[in-house]
Coordinates of C-alpha atoms in Angstrom, one line a residue:
M1 CA 0.0 0.0 0.0
K2 CA 1.2 3.5 -0.8
P3 CA 0.0 6.5 1.2
P4 CA -1.8 9.3 -0.7
Q5 CA 0.2 12.3 -1.7
R6 CA 1.8 14.4 1.1
A7 CA -0.1 17.5 2.0
P8 CA 1.0 20.6 0.1
Y9 CA -0.9 22.9 2.6
G10 CA -2.5 24.7 -0.3
A11 CA 0.6 25.6 -2.2
A12 CA -0.5 23.8 -5.3
S13 CA -4.2 23.8 -4.9
G14 CA -5.2 27.4 -5.3
V15 CA -5.8 28.2 -1.6
G16 CA -2.4 29.8 -1.0
R17 CA 0.2 29.2 1.7
R18 CA -1.4 29.8 5.0
I19 CA -1.7 28.1 8.4
A20 CA -4.1 25.2 8.4
L21 CA -6.6 25.3 11.4
N22 CA -7.1 22.3 13.6
L23 CA -10.6 21.0 12.8
S24 CA -11.8 18.5 15.5
L25 CA -15.0 16.7 14.7
S26 CA -17.5 15.5 17.2
E27 CA -19.7 12.5 16.7
G28 CA -22.2 13.2 14.0
E29 CA -20.5 16.3 12.7
V30 CA -19.9 16.6 9.0
I31 CA -17.3 18.7 7.1
V32 CA -17.3 18.9 3.2
G33 CA -14.4 20.5 1.3
A34 CA -11.7 20.3 -1.4
Y35 CA -9.0 17.7 -0.7
A36 CA -5.5 19.2 -0.4
G37 CA -3.4 16.2 0.8
V38 CA -2.3 14.1 3.8
Q39 CA 0.8 14.2 6.0
P40 CA 2.0 11.4 8.4
L41 CA 2.4 12.7 12.0
K42 CA 5.5 10.5 12.4
W43 CA 8.2 9.1 10.1
H44 CA 6.4 5.7 10.0
K45 CA 3.9 5.9 7.1
K46 CA 1.3 3.9 8.9
A47 CA 1.2 6.3 11.8
A48 CA -1.7 8.8 12.5
Q49 CA -2.2 11.1 9.6
L50 CA -3.2 14.8 9.1
L51 CA -5.7 15.3 6.3
V52 CA -5.7 18.8 4.9
L53 CA -8.7 20.3 3.0
E54 CA -10.3 23.6 2.2
T55 CA -13.8 23.8 3.7
M56 CA -16.9 25.3 2.1
D57 CA -16.5 28.5 4.1
G58 CA -13.0 29.0 2.6
R59 CA -10.9 27.9 5.6
L60 CA -7.8 25.7 5.2
G61 CA -8.0 23.1 7.9
H62 CA -6.4 19.8 9.0
V63 CA -8.0 16.9 10.7
R64 CA -6.1 14.2 12.7
L65 CA -6.9 10.6 11.5
A66 CA -6.0 7.5 13.5
S67 CA -4.0 5.6 10.9
L68 CA -3.1 5.3 7.2
D69 CA -6.1 3.0 6.7
R70 CA -8.3 6.0 7.3
V71 CA -6.9 7.9 4.3
M72 CA -6.3 5.0 1.8
I73 CA -9.5 5.9 0.1
L74 CA -7.7 9.0 -1.1
D75 CA -4.9 7.1 -2.8
R76 CA -4.6 8.5 -6.3
V77 CA -7.5 10.9 -5.7
P78 CA -6.5 14.3 -7.2
E79 CA -6.2 17.6 -5.3
R80 CA -9.4 19.6 -5.2
A81 CA -11.6 16.5 -5.3
V82 CA -14.7 17.0 -3.2
I83 CA -14.6 14.9 0.1
E84 CA -16.6 14.5 3.2
L85 CA -15.4 14.0 6.8
R86 CA -17.9 12.5 9.2
G87 CA -17.4 12.0 13.0
K88 CA -18.4 8.4 13.8
P89 CA -18.5 6.6 17.2
W90 CA -15.4 4.5 17.9
R91 CA -15.9 0.8 17.3
E92 CA -13.9 -2.2 18.4
R93 CA -11.3 -3.0 15.8
A94 CA -11.2 -6.4 14.1
S95 CA -7.5 -6.5 14.8
D96 CA -8.1 -6.1 18.5
Q97 CA -10.7 -8.9 18.5
T98 CA -8.2 -11.2 16.7
I99 CA -5.5 -10.3 19.3
A100 CA -7.9 -11.1 22.1
Q101 CA -8.9 -14.3 20.4
V102 CA -5.3 -15.5 20.1
A103 CA -4.4 -14.5 23.7
R104 CA -7.4 -16.4 25.1
L105 CA -6.1 -19.6 23.5
R106 CA -2.4 -18.9 24.3
N107 CA -2.4 -18.2 28.1
G108 CA -2.8 -14.5 27.7
V109 CA 0.1 -14.0 25.4
Y110 CA 0.3 -12.7 21.8
S111 CA 3.2 -13.1 19.4
E112 CA 3.7 -14.0 15.8
A113 CA 4.2 -17.7 16.8
D114 CA 1.1 -17.6 19.0
H115 CA -0.9 -16.1 16.2
L116 CA 0.2 -18.8 13.7
A117 CA -0.5 -21.5 16.3
V118 CA -4.1 -20.4 16.4
L119 CA -4.6 -19.1 12.8
P120 CA -1.9 -20.9 10.8
E121 CA -3.1 -19.7 7.4
D122 CA -2.7 -16.0 8.1
R123 CA 0.1 -14.3 6.2
S124 CA 3.0 -12.5 7.8
V125 CA 2.0 -9.1 6.4
F126 CA -1.4 -9.5 8.2
I127 CA 0.3 -10.5 11.4
D128 CA 2.7 -7.6 11.2
R129 CA -0.3 -5.2 11.3
H130 CA -1.4 -6.7 14.6
L131 CA 2.1 -6.4 16.0
R132 CA 2.3 -2.7 15.1
R133 CA -1.1 -2.2 16.8
L134 CA 0.2 -3.8 19.9
E135 CA 3.4 -1.7 19.9
A136 CA 1.1 1.4 19.9
M137 CA -1.2 -0.1 22.6
S138 CA 1.8 -0.9 24.8
R139 CA 2.8 2.8 24.7
E140 CA -0.7 3.6 25.9
G141 CA -0.6 1.1 28.7
A142 CA -3.3 -1.2 27.3
V143 CA -0.9 -4.2 27.1
E144 CA 2.5 -5.1 28.5
R145 CA 5.5 -5.7 26.3
L146 CA 7.4 -8.9 27.3
G147 CA 10.2 -8.5 24.8
E148 CA 11.2 -10.5 21.7
G149 CA 7.9 -9.7 20.0
R150 CA 5.7 -11.0 22.8
F151 CA 2.9 -9.1 24.6
A152 CA 0.9 -9.9 27.7
I153 CA -2.8 -9.3 26.8
P154 CA -5.3 -8.6 29.6
S155 CA -8.7 -10.1 29.5
D156 CA -10.3 -6.7 29.0
Y157 CA -7.9 -5.7 26.2
V158 CA -10.5 -4.9 23.6
S159 CA -12.2 -2.3 25.8
R160 CA -8.8 -0.9 26.9
A161 CA -7.8 -0.4 23.3
L162 CA -11.1 1.4 22.5
V163 CA -10.5 3.8 25.4
A164 CA -6.9 4.3 24.2
D165 CA -8.1 5.2 20.7
Q166 CA -10.5 7.8 22.1
A167 CA -7.7 9.3 24.3
R168 CA -5.2 9.5 21.4
H169 CA -7.4 10.6 18.6
G170 CA -10.4 12.5 20.0
P171 CA -14.0 11.7 21.0
A172 CA -15.0 10.6 17.5
D173 CA -13.5 8.4 14.8
V174 CA -13.3 10.2 11.4
E175 CA -14.7 8.5 8.3
V176 CA -13.5 9.9 4.9
R177 CA -15.8 9.7 1.9
V178 CA -15.0 10.8 -1.7
L179 CA -18.0 12.7 -2.9
D180 CA -16.6 13.4 -6.3
V181 CA -13.0 12.7 -7.7
R182 CA -13.5 15.7 -10.0
P183 CA -12.8 19.2 -8.8
L184 CA -15.7 21.6 -9.0
N185 CA -14.7 23.2 -12.3
L186 CA -14.4 19.7 -14.0
Q187 CA -17.9 18.7 -12.8
T188 CA -19.8 21.2 -15.0
A189 CA -19.4 19.2 -18.2
A190 CA -18.8 15.7 -16.8
R191 CA -20.9 12.9 -18.4
G192 CA -22.2 11.3 -15.3
V193 CA -23.5 11.9 -11.8
T194 CA -21.5 14.7 -10.1
W195 CA -21.6 16.1 -6.6
L196 CA -23.2 19.3 -8.1
D197 CA -26.0 17.1 -9.5
R198 CA -26.6 15.4 -6.2
V199 CA -26.8 18.7 -4.4
A200 CA -29.3 19.9 -7.0
G201 CA -31.3 16.7 -6.6
G202 CA -31.4 17.0 -2.8
F203 CA -29.2 13.9 -2.3
E204 CA -26.4 16.0 -0.6
P205 CA -27.0 19.0 1.7
D206 CA -26.7 22.6 0.5
P207 CA -23.0 23.7 0.7
G208 CA -23.9 26.6 3.0
G209 CA -22.0 29.9 2.9
G210 CA -18.4 30.9 2.1
A211 CA -16.0 31.2 -0.8
M212 CA -16.1 27.6 -1.9
A213 CA -19.8 27.3 -1.4
D214 CA -20.4 30.4 -3.6
E215 CA -18.2 28.9 -6.3
A216 CA -20.2 25.6 -6.1
R217 CA -23.5 27.5 -6.6
R218 CA -22.1 29.4 -9.6
L219 CA -20.8 26.3 -11.2
G220 CA -24.0 24.5 -10.3
Q221 CA -25.9 26.9 -12.5
E222 CA -23.4 26.3 -15.3
R223 CA -23.9 22.6 -14.9
A224 CA -27.7 23.1 -15.1
E225 CA -27.4 24.8 -18.5
I226 CA -25.2 22.0 -19.8
R227 CA -27.6 19.3 -18.5
K228 CA -30.4 21.2 -20.2
G229 CA -28.5 21.0 -23.5
W230 CA -28.5 17.2 -23.0
G231 CA -32.2 17.2 -22.4
I232 CA -31.8 16.6 -18.7
G233 CA -33.5 19.1 -16.4
D234 CA -35.0 22.5 -17.3
G235 CA -31.9 24.6 -16.6
D236 CA -32.9 25.4 -13.0
G237 CA -29.9 24.4 -10.9
S238 CA -32.1 23.6 -7.9
K239 CA -34.5 21.1 -9.6
L240 CA -33.7 17.5 -10.7
T241 CA -36.3 14.7 -10.9
D242 CA -35.7 11.0 -10.4
K243 CA -35.9 10.6 -14.1
D244 CA -33.1 13.2 -14.6
M245 CA -30.9 11.4 -12.0
L246 CA -31.5 8.1 -13.7
A247 CA -30.4 9.6 -17.0
L248 CA -27.2 10.9 -15.4
W249 CA -26.6 7.5 -13.7
T250 CA -26.9 5.9 -17.1
M251 CA -24.1 8.2 -18.3
E252 CA -22.0 7.4 -15.3
I253 CA -22.4 3.7 -15.6
E254 CA -21.5 3.8 -19.3
T255 CA -18.4 5.8 -18.5
Q256 CA -17.2 3.5 -15.8
F257 CA -18.1 0.3 -17.8
K258 CA -16.0 1.7 -20.7
R259 CA -13.1 2.4 -18.3
L260 CA -13.2 -0.9 -16.5
G261 CA -14.3 -3.2 -19.3
K262 CA -11.8 -5.8 -20.3
G263 CA -12.6 -6.8 -23.9
E264 CA -16.2 -8.1 -23.8
K265 CA -16.4 -8.5 -20.0
L266 CA -19.6 -7.5 -18.3
V267 CA -19.4 -4.9 -15.4
V268 CA -22.0 -5.4 -12.7
K269 CA -22.7 -4.3 -9.1
A270 CA -22.6 -6.9 -6.4
E271 CA -26.2 -8.1 -5.4
E272 CA -27.4 -8.8 -1.9
G273 CA -26.7 -12.4 -0.9
Q274 CA -25.0 -13.3 -4.2
P275 CA -21.4 -14.6 -3.9
F276 CA -18.8 -13.4 -6.4
S277 CA -15.1 -14.0 -6.9
G278 CA -12.1 -12.7 -8.8
V279 CA -9.0 -10.6 -8.4
Y280 CA -9.0 -7.2 -6.8
N281 CA -7.1 -4.8 -9.2
D282 CA -8.9 -1.5 -9.2
R283 CA -11.2 0.9 -7.3
V284 CA -14.0 3.1 -8.5
H285 CA -15.4 6.3 -7.1
M286 CA -19.0 6.7 -8.4
G287 CA -22.0 8.6 -7.1
G288 CA -20.4 9.5 -3.8
R289 CA -19.5 5.9 -3.1
T290 CA -16.3 3.9 -3.5
Y291 CA -16.3 0.4 -5.0
A292 CA -13.7 -2.4 -5.3
A293 CA -13.5 -3.7 -8.8
V294 CA -13.2 -7.5 -8.6
E295 CA -12.3 -9.1 -11.9
S296 CA -13.0 -12.7 -13.0
R297 CA -12.5 -14.2 -16.4
T298 CA -15.9 -13.0 -17.6
V299 CA -17.2 -10.3 -15.2
V300 CA -16.0 -7.3 -13.3
T301 CA -18.0 -7.0 -10.0
L302 CA -18.3 -3.6 -8.2
A303 CA -18.6 -4.1 -4.4
P304 CA -18.3 -1.7 -1.5
W305 CA -14.6 -0.9 -0.9
R306 CA -12.8 -1.4 2.4
A307 CA -9.4 -0.1 3.3
G308 CA -8.1 -3.6 4.2
L309 CA -8.4 -4.6 0.6
E310 CA -5.4 -2.5 -0.4
A311 CA -3.2 -5.1 1.2
C312 CA -4.7 -7.7 -1.2
R313 CA -4.3 -6.0 -4.6
G314 CA -3.7 -8.5 -7.3
Q315 CA -5.0 -11.4 -5.2
G316 CA -7.9 -13.7 -5.7
L317 CA -10.9 -13.0 -3.5
T318 CA -14.4 -14.2 -2.9
G319 CA -17.1 -12.1 -1.4
V320 CA -20.8 -11.8 -0.6
L321 CA -22.9 -8.7 0.0
Q322 CA -24.9 -8.8 3.2
A323 CA -26.9 -5.8 4.5
G324 CA -24.8 -3.4 2.5
Q325 CA -21.4 -4.7 3.6
V326 CA -19.2 -7.3 2.0
E327 CA -17.4 -10.0 3.7
F328 CA -14.2 -10.6 1.7
R329 CA -12.2 -13.8 1.9
F330 CA -8.9 -14.7 0.2
G331 CA -6.5 -17.6 -0.2
E332 CA -6.9 -21.2 -1.3
R333 CA -9.4 -22.0 1.5
G334 CA -11.1 -18.5 1.6
R335 CA -9.7 -17.4 4.9
G336 CA -11.5 -14.3 6.3
L337 CA -9.8 -10.9 6.2
G338 CA -10.0 -8.5 9.1
L339 CA -10.8 -5.4 7.0
E340 CA -11.1 -2.9 9.8
L341 CA -7.4 -3.0 10.9

């Protein structure tokens, strides 16, 4: 996995060189803005990250994110793409649950050898992520380092780790969503569903006030005139019907299918309860959602993307969509991935 580009702090994104304000999100709070970049807080690229963006009211701000996984959705996303930050309640991590599971079966101790004794098919890169997690938790006092890669894991480790995350990174976890990979000025003539369209259709909230919000309204009117020329909408930037949105979605799907299509392969979205398989090679941002493109010999399946997949690019996967989430499995025997590491 490669981290997204380092934060230019506005130098190359049209917002000028100025100090980025610390934007701390509470649970349920939402910030929308133009992506400027990310910067690791420590030399280790998997450490906590600072995400920099220009908000709708024209401020340049940065938000602390717990780890590289939180910003992997921004890998290869261009500057000025429209993104959303949302404060979410902290949840128990899948990695912490795995650590606790191993420790319960290995006399309260976790190490690479103990992990392999309990889960022999897990790969070393997967185990390394658990060890890095424990190094961080040992510094917070949630576990005890025993030396030589061994850790003493208390019976209440999972709850201790959750408290440590809250203390280190703030009261809310921050979820990053790519609303549109196209900057505002490139959305006006785009053949597909843009963030400007979804605002006009009422699927995204009004951008509010400020310099960037004013620009969005101006470009939204330009977009409305272009849509009208295509026979979509009446030129009023604030009115889009379901039929209009369907026409834009058709354009979007045709554009993505053309980009992802391999010869005569069909491109489909994953269906609830239907298993699929293939190789994860690509990712698609479409309609405010991010999808993993899983390619088999005949079909490319688009399924909800998760950060943990980036460790598995180029590998064979199987998956099934359940209640809007996909459980991905990989390897010869389909071993489960902990995708919330």
